[in-house]
């Protein structure tokens, strides 16, 4: 019921600060509700990733590089390059207390929280590096100014950072003219998908943090927007199928990759749905995966679908749960022997083993 100002000693101002936004992080004792620690960082929080030992905040930084004026013919010319970088700030965690650890700027922009992963004391980061150039020509005699488009460059990179967020190892210049669509780290191996018209799934060996190595790059039509380690040696992908000739998307695509040998990753099973939209394509919280219960569940355009997977059958549809009021914010979960599908209109309850209907609870609106 009371409020107090943050102590000045708990406010962090980063180098190259150029925003009026600020981010506040706090820890709370769950036994008595008391606040343990608070830190305020001047700057935005575009991406948040937390490990057991550290909390990382990613802030997108837009830059504009400007050349010295020079002369061509009757024109005075200035070249410009627009860039996008990311400031990563690490807060160390100790018994609920935050301590500013390090802050650094790396090239490129993050896709989401899966672009960051801490492993054995190192932070692995995947970014897309974009730049756009143009120049402005000025004729001072006639007071005329014109604009000339330059080059647009897009490529991708992987960085391995130490606890000081200094670059320990890196791979740059990956998949030119493409951007990252999904990332997943699995111990000493990292996987990420880039896309333009085919889907390169990169497998990267990160066992030596100083020398990351691309093990393989599987190219298939379409792209995965969400990657999930399904079980040992299997990687699940959810994304879109793409017509190789036209480049247009054909429907939601489920992929299962054999990653037992990262040197030769293979796509061993696919299934393409007629639906072209799912919240799961951009929000991982909409995906419900329980490999031990043979469940891959997610909402599509007007229903919630549950798939199973086996090596013999590949993907197979187990249940379709229709919705009257839309499926946005629909979530699946299980408790004990029952599966629950919670939506804006109610909760459906099903047996976990066979997905038989048990009960359907509809919310009453007063």
mmCIF file of C-alpha atoms in Angstrom:
data_model
loop_
_atom_site.group_PDB
_atom_site.id
_atom_site.type_symbol
_atom_site.label_atom_id
_atom_site.label_comp_id
_atom_site.label_asym_id
_atom_site.label_seq_id
_atom_site.Cartn_x
_atom_site.Cartn_y
_atom_site.Cartn_z
ATOM 1 C CA UNK A 1 0.000 0.000 0.000
ATOM 2 C CA UNK A 2 3.016 2.311 0.023
ATOM 3 C CA UNK A 3 5.441 3.421 -2.646
ATOM 4 C CA UNK A 4 8.967 4.783 -2.490
ATOM 5 C CA UNK A 5 11.515 6.064 -4.964
ATOM 6 C CA UNK A 6 14.267 3.770 -6.181
ATOM 7 C CA UNK A 7 17.545 4.499 -4.450
ATOM 8 C CA UNK A 8 19.984 6.316 -6.770
ATOM 9 C CA UNK A 9 22.607 3.630 -6.099
ATOM 10 C CA UNK A 10 20.238 1.102 -7.716
ATOM 11 C CA UNK A 11 19.942 3.019 -11.007
ATOM 12 C CA UNK A 12 22.207 2.008 -13.912
ATOM 13 C CA UNK A 13 23.056 4.375 -16.773
ATOM 14 C CA UNK A 14 24.670 2.569 -19.698
ATOM 15 C CA UNK A 15 27.156 4.052 -22.176
ATOM 16 C CA UNK A 16 25.657 5.599 -25.313
ATOM 17 C CA UNK A 17 22.371 6.130 -23.496
ATOM 18 C CA UNK A 18 19.882 7.691 -25.923
ATOM 19 C CA UNK A 19 16.364 6.803 -24.774
ATOM 20 C CA UNK A 20 13.848 8.142 -22.271
ATOM 21 C CA UNK A 21 12.631 4.621 -21.413
ATOM 22 C CA UNK A 22 13.715 2.672 -18.357
ATOM 23 C CA UNK A 23 13.468 -0.922 -17.148
ATOM 24 C CA UNK A 24 12.889 -1.991 -13.545
ATOM 25 C CA UNK A 25 13.622 -5.510 -12.285
ATOM 26 C CA UNK A 26 12.631 -6.698 -8.825
ATOM 27 C CA UNK A 27 12.785 -9.891 -6.790
ATOM 28 C CA UNK A 28 10.131 -10.848 -4.248
ATOM 29 C CA UNK A 29 10.237 -13.270 -1.331
ATOM 30 C CA UNK A 30 7.393 -15.686 -2.091
ATOM 31 C CA UNK A 31 6.985 -16.674 1.579
ATOM 32 C CA UNK A 32 6.078 -13.247 2.943
ATOM 33 C CA UNK A 33 5.710 -11.061 -0.172
ATOM 34 C CA UNK A 34 8.539 -8.727 0.778
ATOM 35 C CA UNK A 35 10.712 -7.161 -1.897
ATOM 36 C CA UNK A 36 14.305 -8.373 -1.819
ATOM 37 C CA UNK A 37 16.073 -6.357 -4.489
ATOM 38 C CA UNK A 38 15.331 -3.772 -7.174
ATOM 39 C CA UNK A 39 17.450 -2.415 -10.008
ATOM 40 C CA UNK A 40 16.521 0.264 -12.542
ATOM 41 C CA UNK A 41 18.265 0.418 -15.911
ATOM 42 C CA UNK A 42 17.838 3.433 -18.146
ATOM 43 C CA UNK A 43 16.948 1.847 -21.468
ATOM 44 C CA UNK A 44 14.342 -0.470 -22.942
ATOM 45 C CA UNK A 45 13.971 -4.215 -22.518
ATOM 46 C CA UNK A 46 13.213 -5.717 -25.933
ATOM 47 C CA UNK A 47 14.348 -9.253 -25.050
ATOM 48 C CA UNK A 48 14.617 -10.939 -21.655
ATOM 49 C CA UNK A 49 16.478 -14.179 -20.921
ATOM 50 C CA UNK A 50 17.223 -15.662 -17.511
ATOM 51 C CA UNK A 51 19.437 -18.538 -16.406
ATOM 52 C CA UNK A 52 19.781 -19.865 -12.845
ATOM 53 C CA UNK A 53 22.745 -17.521 -12.313
ATOM 54 C CA UNK A 54 22.127 -14.449 -14.474
ATOM 55 C CA UNK A 55 19.421 -12.246 -15.962
ATOM 56 C CA UNK A 56 20.120 -10.800 -19.419
ATOM 57 C CA UNK A 57 18.362 -7.788 -20.935
ATOM 58 C CA UNK A 58 18.598 -7.182 -24.682
ATOM 59 C CA UNK A 59 17.971 -3.663 -26.002
ATOM 60 C CA UNK A 60 17.755 -2.865 -29.730
ATOM 61 C CA UNK A 61 19.924 0.078 -30.760
ATOM 62 C CA UNK A 62 19.315 1.848 -34.054
ATOM 63 C CA UNK A 63 22.325 3.673 -35.449
ATOM 64 C CA UNK A 64 23.072 6.030 -38.321
ATOM 65 C CA UNK A 65 26.609 6.363 -39.626
ATOM 66 C CA UNK A 66 27.377 9.532 -41.565
ATOM 67 C CA UNK A 67 30.356 10.208 -43.826
ATOM 68 C CA UNK A 68 32.230 13.465 -44.217
ATOM 69 C CA UNK A 69 30.828 15.589 -47.083
ATOM 70 C CA UNK A 70 32.568 15.139 -50.415
ATOM 71 C CA UNK A 71 32.103 16.554 -53.930
ATOM 72 C CA UNK A 72 31.012 14.872 -57.142
ATOM 73 C CA UNK A 73 30.363 17.099 -60.175
ATOM 74 C CA UNK A 74 28.161 19.951 -58.908
ATOM 75 C CA UNK A 75 26.941 18.001 -55.859
ATOM 76 C CA UNK A 76 27.991 17.894 -52.242
ATOM 77 C CA UNK A 77 27.343 14.325 -51.077
ATOM 78 C CA UNK A 78 26.970 12.702 -47.663
ATOM 79 C CA UNK A 79 26.749 8.908 -47.355
ATOM 80 C CA UNK A 80 24.556 7.319 -44.648
ATOM 81 C CA UNK A 81 24.349 3.764 -43.321
ATOM 82 C CA UNK A 82 21.511 2.683 -41.039
ATOM 83 C CA UNK A 83 22.433 -0.143 -38.639
ATOM 84 C CA UNK A 84 20.713 -2.222 -35.960
ATOM 85 C CA UNK A 85 22.696 -3.542 -32.985
ATOM 86 C CA UNK A 86 21.863 -4.974 -29.565
ATOM 87 C CA UNK A 87 23.027 -3.924 -26.120
ATOM 88 C CA UNK A 88 23.109 -6.908 -23.749
ATOM 89 C CA UNK A 89 23.236 -6.224 -20.019
ATOM 90 C CA UNK A 90 23.919 -8.970 -17.478
ATOM 91 C CA UNK A 91 22.709 -8.880 -13.879
ATOM 92 C CA UNK A 92 24.173 -11.562 -11.605
ATOM 93 C CA UNK A 93 21.741 -13.308 -9.241
ATOM 94 C CA UNK A 94 22.609 -14.236 -5.670
ATOM 95 C CA UNK A 95 19.955 -15.282 -3.145
ATOM 96 C CA UNK A 96 17.440 -12.991 -4.809
ATOM 97 C CA UNK A 97 19.752 -9.979 -5.086
ATOM 98 C CA UNK A 98 20.709 -8.370 -8.412
ATOM 99 C CA UNK A 99 24.181 -7.084 -9.155
ATOM 100 C CA UNK A 100 25.157 -5.370 -12.386
ATOM 101 C CA UNK A 101 27.677 -7.688 -14.015
ATOM 102 C CA UNK A 102 28.507 -6.371 -17.476
ATOM 103 C CA UNK A 103 27.094 -4.605 -20.519
ATOM 104 C CA UNK A 104 28.199 -4.734 -24.152
ATOM 105 C CA UNK A 105 26.946 -4.006 -27.656
ATOM 106 C CA UNK A 106 26.992 -6.725 -30.313
ATOM 107 C CA UNK A 107 26.220 -6.534 -34.014
ATOM 108 C CA UNK A 108 22.698 -7.312 -35.183
ATOM 109 C CA UNK A 109 19.287 -7.785 -33.661
ATOM 110 C CA UNK A 110 17.787 -10.606 -31.627
ATOM 111 C CA UNK A 111 14.769 -12.599 -32.752
ATOM 112 C CA UNK A 112 13.480 -13.529 -29.276
ATOM 113 C CA UNK A 113 14.580 -15.029 -25.946
ATOM 114 C CA UNK A 114 15.613 -18.284 -27.664
ATOM 115 C CA UNK A 115 18.364 -16.295 -29.417
ATOM 116 C CA UNK A 116 20.174 -16.237 -26.053
ATOM 117 C CA UNK A 117 21.463 -19.230 -24.095
ATOM 118 C CA UNK A 118 23.921 -19.610 -21.218
ATOM 119 C CA UNK A 119 26.012 -22.780 -21.059
ATOM 120 C CA UNK A 120 29.033 -23.553 -18.874
ATOM 121 C CA UNK A 121 29.733 -19.896 -18.132
ATOM 122 C CA UNK A 122 29.299 -18.574 -21.678
ATOM 123 C CA UNK A 123 26.410 -16.747 -23.316
ATOM 124 C CA UNK A 124 25.657 -17.889 -26.879
ATOM 125 C CA UNK A 125 23.820 -15.351 -29.059
ATOM 126 C CA UNK A 126 22.382 -15.540 -32.594
ATOM 127 C CA UNK A 127 21.629 -12.286 -34.430
ATOM 128 C CA UNK A 128 20.572 -10.985 -37.828
ATOM 129 C CA UNK A 129 22.773 -8.126 -39.023
ATOM 130 C CA UNK A 130 20.964 -5.628 -41.255
ATOM 131 C CA UNK A 131 22.280 -2.458 -42.814
ATOM 132 C CA UNK A 132 20.812 -0.053 -45.309
ATOM 133 C CA UNK A 133 22.787 2.635 -47.128
ATOM 134 C CA UNK A 134 21.753 5.758 -49.001
ATOM 135 C CA UNK A 135 23.220 9.130 -49.875
ATOM 136 C CA UNK A 136 21.969 12.697 -50.081
ATOM 137 C CA UNK A 137 23.163 14.921 -52.923
ATOM 138 C CA UNK A 138 22.943 18.692 -52.570
ATOM 139 C CA UNK A 139 23.301 21.263 -55.339
ATOM 140 C CA UNK A 140 24.120 24.388 -53.388
ATOM 141 C CA UNK A 141 23.854 26.684 -56.431
ATOM 142 C CA UNK A 142 20.191 25.832 -56.979
ATOM 143 C CA UNK A 143 19.434 24.821 -53.385
ATOM 144 C CA UNK A 144 18.246 21.396 -54.587
ATOM 145 C CA UNK A 145 18.568 18.208 -52.532
ATOM 146 C CA UNK A 146 18.059 14.676 -53.847
ATOM 147 C CA UNK A 147 18.163 11.202 -52.299
ATOM 148 C CA UNK A 148 19.805 8.129 -53.802
ATOM 149 C CA UNK A 149 19.179 4.591 -52.577
ATOM 150 C CA UNK A 150 22.183 2.407 -51.810
ATOM 151 C CA UNK A 151 22.677 -1.204 -50.776
ATOM 152 C CA UNK A 152 20.649 -3.316 -48.357
ATOM 153 C CA UNK A 153 22.663 -6.035 -46.634
ATOM 154 C CA UNK A 154 21.361 -8.842 -44.430
ATOM 155 C CA UNK A 155 23.404 -11.659 -42.913
ATOM 156 C CA UNK A 156 23.494 -13.646 -39.690
ATOM 157 C CA UNK A 157 25.987 -14.314 -36.938
ATOM 158 C CA UNK A 158 26.601 -16.349 -33.812
ATOM 159 C CA UNK A 159 28.606 -14.962 -30.892
ATOM 160 C CA UNK A 160 29.965 -16.650 -27.780
ATOM 161 C CA UNK A 161 30.422 -14.138 -24.927
ATOM 162 C CA UNK A 162 32.256 -14.580 -21.631
ATOM 163 C CA UNK A 163 30.991 -13.278 -18.279
ATOM 164 C CA UNK A 164 32.317 -9.816 -19.139
ATOM 165 C CA UNK A 165 30.276 -10.048 -22.366
ATOM 166 C CA UNK A 166 33.471 -9.881 -24.380
ATOM 167 C CA UNK A 167 33.367 -11.891 -27.623
ATOM 168 C CA UNK A 168 35.173 -15.191 -27.037
ATOM 169 C CA UNK A 169 34.260 -16.837 -30.343
ATOM 170 C CA UNK A 170 32.064 -16.059 -33.332
ATOM 171 C CA UNK A 171 30.777 -17.084 -36.745
ATOM 172 C CA UNK A 172 29.788 -14.226 -39.041
ATOM 173 C CA UNK A 173 28.550 -13.846 -42.601
ATOM 174 C CA UNK A 174 26.046 -16.712 -42.450
ATOM 175 C CA UNK A 175 23.163 -16.980 -44.944
ATOM 176 C CA UNK A 176 23.453 -13.679 -46.801
ATOM 177 C CA UNK A 177 20.164 -12.002 -47.783
ATOM 178 C CA UNK A 178 18.274 -14.104 -45.229
ATOM 179 C CA UNK A 179 17.184 -13.559 -41.633
ATOM 180 C CA UNK A 180 16.825 -15.743 -38.559
ATOM 181 C CA UNK A 181 13.369 -17.291 -38.093
ATOM 182 C CA UNK A 182 14.002 -19.595 -35.125
ATOM 183 C CA UNK A 183 16.760 -20.611 -32.700
ATOM 184 C CA UNK A 184 17.241 -23.456 -30.224
ATOM 185 C CA UNK A 185 20.273 -24.438 -28.186
ATOM 186 C CA UNK A 186 20.763 -27.966 -26.883
ATOM 187 C CA UNK A 187 23.829 -28.191 -24.654
ATOM 188 C CA UNK A 188 26.990 -27.974 -26.785
ATOM 189 C CA UNK A 189 25.007 -27.720 -30.052
ATOM 190 C CA UNK A 190 23.002 -24.794 -31.383
ATOM 191 C CA UNK A 191 20.353 -24.887 -34.114
ATOM 192 C CA UNK A 192 18.901 -21.964 -36.007
ATOM 193 C CA UNK A 193 16.824 -21.465 -39.129
ATOM 194 C CA UNK A 194 17.224 -18.683 -41.674
ATOM 195 C CA UNK A 195 14.903 -18.122 -44.606
ATOM 196 C CA UNK A 196 14.470 -16.507 -47.972
ATOM 197 C CA UNK A 197 12.898 -19.229 -50.110
ATOM 198 C CA UNK A 198 14.364 -22.430 -48.696
ATOM 199 C CA UNK A 199 14.913 -23.293 -45.050
ATOM 200 C CA UNK A 200 18.555 -23.720 -44.004
ATOM 201 C CA UNK A 201 18.654 -25.410 -40.597
ATOM 202 C CA UNK A 202 22.143 -24.732 -39.248
ATOM 203 C CA UNK A 203 23.709 -27.046 -36.659
ATOM 204 C CA UNK A 204 26.652 -25.411 -34.858
ATOM 205 C CA UNK A 205 29.212 -27.128 -32.628
ATOM 206 C CA UNK A 206 29.742 -24.931 -29.548
ATOM 207 C CA UNK A 207 31.830 -27.369 -27.500
ATOM 208 C CA UNK A 208 34.830 -25.044 -27.867
ATOM 209 C CA UNK A 209 33.482 -21.560 -27.018
ATOM 210 C CA UNK A 210 36.432 -19.903 -28.755
ATOM 211 C CA UNK A 211 35.920 -21.754 -32.039
ATOM 212 C CA UNK A 212 32.266 -22.429 -32.896
ATOM 213 C CA UNK A 213 31.940 -24.497 -36.073
ATOM 214 C CA UNK A 214 29.011 -24.989 -38.452
ATOM 215 C CA UNK A 215 28.506 -28.742 -38.626
ATOM 216 C CA UNK A 216 25.745 -28.872 -41.233
ATOM 217 C CA UNK A 217 23.201 -26.720 -43.065
ATOM 218 C CA UNK A 218 20.109 -28.621 -44.167
ATOM 219 C CA UNK A 219 18.154 -26.811 -46.900
ATOM 220 C CA UNK A 220 14.495 -27.692 -47.384
ATOM 221 C CA UNK A 221 11.471 -25.781 -48.739
ATOM 222 C CA UNK A 222 9.727 -23.641 -46.149
ATOM 223 C CA UNK A 223 10.889 -22.469 -42.744
ATOM 224 C CA UNK A 224 10.465 -23.260 -39.056
ATOM 225 C CA UNK A 225 9.460 -20.399 -36.759
ATOM 226 C CA UNK A 226 9.659 -22.466 -33.575
ATOM 227 C CA UNK A 227 12.156 -25.200 -32.692
ATOM 228 C CA UNK A 228 11.761 -27.619 -29.788
ATOM 229 C CA UNK A 229 14.073 -30.400 -28.589
ATOM 230 C CA UNK A 230 11.504 -33.217 -28.753
ATOM 231 C CA UNK A 231 13.693 -35.948 -27.316
ATOM 232 C CA UNK A 232 17.321 -36.989 -27.582
ATOM 233 C CA UNK A 233 18.272 -36.968 -31.245
ATOM 234 C CA UNK A 234 14.994 -35.351 -32.373
ATOM 235 C CA UNK A 235 14.239 -31.678 -33.062
ATOM 236 C CA UNK A 236 10.668 -30.529 -33.762
ATOM 237 C CA UNK A 237 9.970 -27.564 -36.019
ATOM 238 C CA UNK A 238 6.746 -25.600 -36.493
ATOM 239 C CA UNK A 239 6.528 -23.136 -39.360
ATOM 240 C CA UNK A 240 5.251 -22.708 -42.890
ATOM 241 C CA UNK A 241 5.491 -24.727 -46.081
ATOM 242 C CA UNK A 242 6.544 -22.760 -49.145
ATOM 243 C CA UNK A 243 5.991 -23.305 -52.854
ATOM 244 C CA UNK A 244 9.509 -23.511 -54.311
ATOM 245 C CA UNK A 245 8.450 -21.955 -57.631
ATOM 246 C CA UNK A 246 6.345 -19.033 -56.419
ATOM 247 C CA UNK A 247 7.804 -18.501 -52.951
ATOM 248 C CA UNK A 248 4.286 -18.255 -51.480
ATOM 249 C CA UNK A 249 3.428 -20.038 -48.243
ATOM 250 C CA UNK A 250 1.225 -23.135 -48.582
ATOM 251 C CA UNK A 251 0.139 -23.833 -45.002
ATOM 252 C CA UNK A 252 1.413 -24.609 -41.526
ATOM 253 C CA UNK A 253 4.187 -27.191 -41.620
ATOM 254 C CA UNK A 254 5.277 -29.630 -38.916
ATOM 255 C CA UNK A 255 8.806 -31.016 -39.264
ATOM 256 C CA UNK A 256 10.748 -33.626 -37.314
ATOM 257 C CA UNK A 257 14.518 -33.526 -37.694
ATOM 258 C CA UNK A 258 16.917 -36.341 -36.864
ATOM 259 C CA UNK A 259 19.761 -34.636 -34.984
ATOM 260 C CA UNK A 260 21.441 -37.777 -33.651
ATOM 261 C CA UNK A 261 24.389 -36.870 -35.893
ATOM 262 C CA UNK A 262 24.692 -33.060 -36.106
ATOM 263 C CA UNK A 263 27.017 -33.516 -39.105
ATOM 264 C CA UNK A 264 24.096 -34.850 -41.151
ATOM 265 C CA UNK A 265 20.832 -33.444 -39.814
ATOM 266 C CA UNK A 266 17.864 -34.858 -41.765
ATOM 267 C CA UNK A 267 14.176 -34.004 -41.990
ATOM 268 C CA UNK A 268 12.552 -37.393 -41.379
ATOM 269 C CA UNK A 269 8.858 -36.472 -41.243
ATOM 270 C CA UNK A 270 6.616 -33.587 -42.316
ATOM 271 C CA UNK A 271 2.927 -32.731 -42.283
ATOM 272 C CA UNK A 272 1.327 -29.686 -43.908
ATOM 273 C CA UNK A 273 -1.991 -28.310 -42.622
ATOM 274 C CA UNK A 274 -4.503 -26.407 -44.713
ATOM 275 C CA UNK A 275 -4.508 -23.676 -42.065
ATOM 276 C CA UNK A 276 -2.285 -20.665 -42.698
ATOM 277 C CA UNK A 277 -2.397 -19.026 -39.233
ATOM 278 C CA UNK A 278 -1.503 -20.063 -35.717
ATOM 279 C CA UNK A 279 -0.594 -18.018 -32.670
ATOM 280 C CA UNK A 280 2.084 -20.655 -32.089
ATOM 281 C CA UNK A 281 4.016 -19.318 -35.094
ATOM 282 C CA UNK A 282 4.975 -16.195 -33.155
ATOM 283 C CA UNK A 283 4.231 -17.035 -29.495
ATOM 284 C CA UNK A 284 5.885 -20.165 -28.097
ATOM 285 C CA UNK A 285 3.506 -20.150 -25.115
ATOM 286 C CA UNK A 286 0.747 -21.286 -27.467
ATOM 287 C CA UNK A 287 2.616 -24.554 -28.152
ATOM 288 C CA UNK A 288 1.987 -27.496 -25.795
ATOM 289 C CA UNK A 289 4.439 -30.362 -26.241
ATOM 290 C CA UNK A 290 4.617 -33.448 -24.009
ATOM 291 C CA UNK A 291 6.687 -36.128 -25.699
ATOM 292 C CA UNK A 292 6.018 -38.691 -22.964
ATOM 293 C CA UNK A 293 2.264 -38.298 -23.535
ATOM 294 C CA UNK A 294 2.571 -38.119 -27.345
ATOM 295 C CA UNK A 295 1.115 -34.606 -27.502
ATOM 296 C CA UNK A 296 1.961 -31.741 -29.851
ATOM 297 C CA UNK A 297 -0.862 -29.247 -29.389
ATOM 298 C CA UNK A 298 -1.433 -25.740 -30.743
ATOM 299 C CA UNK A 299 -4.278 -23.477 -31.956
ATOM 300 C CA UNK A 300 -5.015 -22.963 -35.647
ATOM 301 C CA UNK A 301 -7.565 -20.742 -37.385
ATOM 302 C CA UNK A 302 -10.786 -22.044 -35.783
ATOM 303 C CA UNK A 303 -9.755 -24.988 -33.627
ATOM 304 C CA UNK A 304 -7.149 -26.461 -31.308
ATOM 305 C CA UNK A 305 -5.357 -29.465 -32.797
ATOM 306 C CA UNK A 306 -3.424 -32.217 -31.055
ATOM 307 C CA UNK A 307 -0.910 -34.262 -33.045
ATOM 308 C CA UNK A 308 1.110 -37.291 -32.118
ATOM 309 C CA UNK A 309 4.370 -38.558 -33.566
ATOM 310 C CA UNK A 310 5.957 -41.959 -34.073
ATOM 311 C CA UNK A 311 8.807 -43.149 -36.260
ATOM 312 C CA UNK A 312 6.454 -45.584 -37.953
ATOM 313 C CA UNK A 313 3.594 -43.171 -38.734
ATOM 314 C CA UNK A 314 5.273 -39.775 -38.593
ATOM 315 C CA UNK A 315 2.845 -37.015 -37.549
ATOM 316 C CA UNK A 316 -0.784 -38.032 -37.103
ATOM 317 C CA UNK A 317 -3.819 -36.040 -35.977
ATOM 318 C CA UNK A 318 -5.114 -37.191 -32.576
ATOM 319 C CA UNK A 319 -7.872 -34.659 -31.925
ATOM 320 C CA UNK A 320 -9.466 -31.478 -33.261
ATOM 321 C CA UNK A 321 -11.234 -29.255 -30.730
ATOM 322 C CA UNK A 322 -13.488 -26.751 -32.484
ATOM 323 C CA UNK A 323 -13.953 -23.213 -31.218
ATOM 324 C CA UNK A 324 -16.916 -20.887 -31.612
ATOM 325 C CA UNK A 325 -15.332 -17.662 -30.394
ATOM 326 C CA UNK A 326 -11.805 -17.958 -31.758
ATOM 327 C CA UNK A 327 -8.645 -19.580 -30.473
ATOM 328 C CA UNK A 328 -6.431 -16.613 -29.618
ATOM 329 C CA UNK A 329 -4.904 -17.118 -26.150
ATOM 330 C CA UNK A 330 -5.926 -20.798 -26.130
ATOM 331 C CA UNK A 331 -3.518 -22.900 -24.051
ATOM 332 C CA UNK A 332 -3.067 -26.615 -23.442
ATOM 333 C CA UNK A 333 -1.738 -28.282 -20.287
ATOM 334 C CA UNK A 334 -2.075 -31.484 -18.300
ATOM 335 C CA UNK A 335 -2.582 -32.220 -14.614
ATOM 336 C CA UNK A 336 -2.403 -35.814 -13.455
ATOM 337 C CA UNK A 337 -4.307 -38.025 -15.905
ATOM 338 C CA UNK A 338 -6.189 -35.231 -17.676
ATOM 339 C CA UNK A 339 -5.466 -32.736 -20.418
ATOM 340 C CA UNK A 340 -7.010 -29.273 -20.267
ATOM 341 C CA UNK A 341 -7.545 -26.844 -23.143
ATOM 342 C CA UNK A 342 -8.271 -23.354 -21.801
ATOM 343 C CA UNK A 343 -9.717 -20.697 -24.094
ATOM 344 C CA UNK A 344 -11.638 -17.450 -23.909
ATOM 345 C CA UNK A 345 -14.906 -19.375 -23.942
ATOM 346 C CA UNK A 346 -14.159 -22.072 -21.368
ATOM 347 C CA UNK A 347 -12.147 -25.157 -20.433
ATOM 348 C CA UNK A 348 -12.273 -28.528 -22.142
ATOM 349 C CA UNK A 349 -11.152 -31.572 -20.135
ATOM 350 C CA UNK A 350 -9.930 -34.800 -21.797
ATOM 351 C CA UNK A 351 -8.348 -38.073 -20.741
ATOM 352 C CA UNK A 352 -4.605 -37.759 -21.150
ATOM 353 C CA UNK A 353 -4.047 -41.165 -22.714
ATOM 354 C CA UNK A 354 -6.875 -41.326 -25.273
ATOM 355 C CA UNK A 355 -8.055 -37.656 -25.377
ATOM 356 C CA UNK A 356 -11.669 -38.753 -24.826
ATOM 357 C CA UNK A 357 -14.067 -35.971 -23.787
ATOM 358 C CA UNK A 358 -14.602 -35.715 -20.023
ATOM 359 C CA UNK A 359 -16.189 -32.313 -19.466
ATOM 360 C CA UNK A 360 -16.682 -28.970 -21.158
ATOM 361 C CA UNK A 361 -16.967 -25.943 -18.907
ATOM 362 C CA UNK A 362 -18.279 -22.765 -20.559
ATOM 363 C CA UNK A 363 -17.739 -19.416 -18.911
ATOM 364 C CA UNK A 364 -20.916 -17.554 -18.014
ATOM 365 C CA UNK A 365 -20.885 -13.855 -18.829
ATOM 366 C CA UNK A 366 -22.954 -11.680 -16.447
#
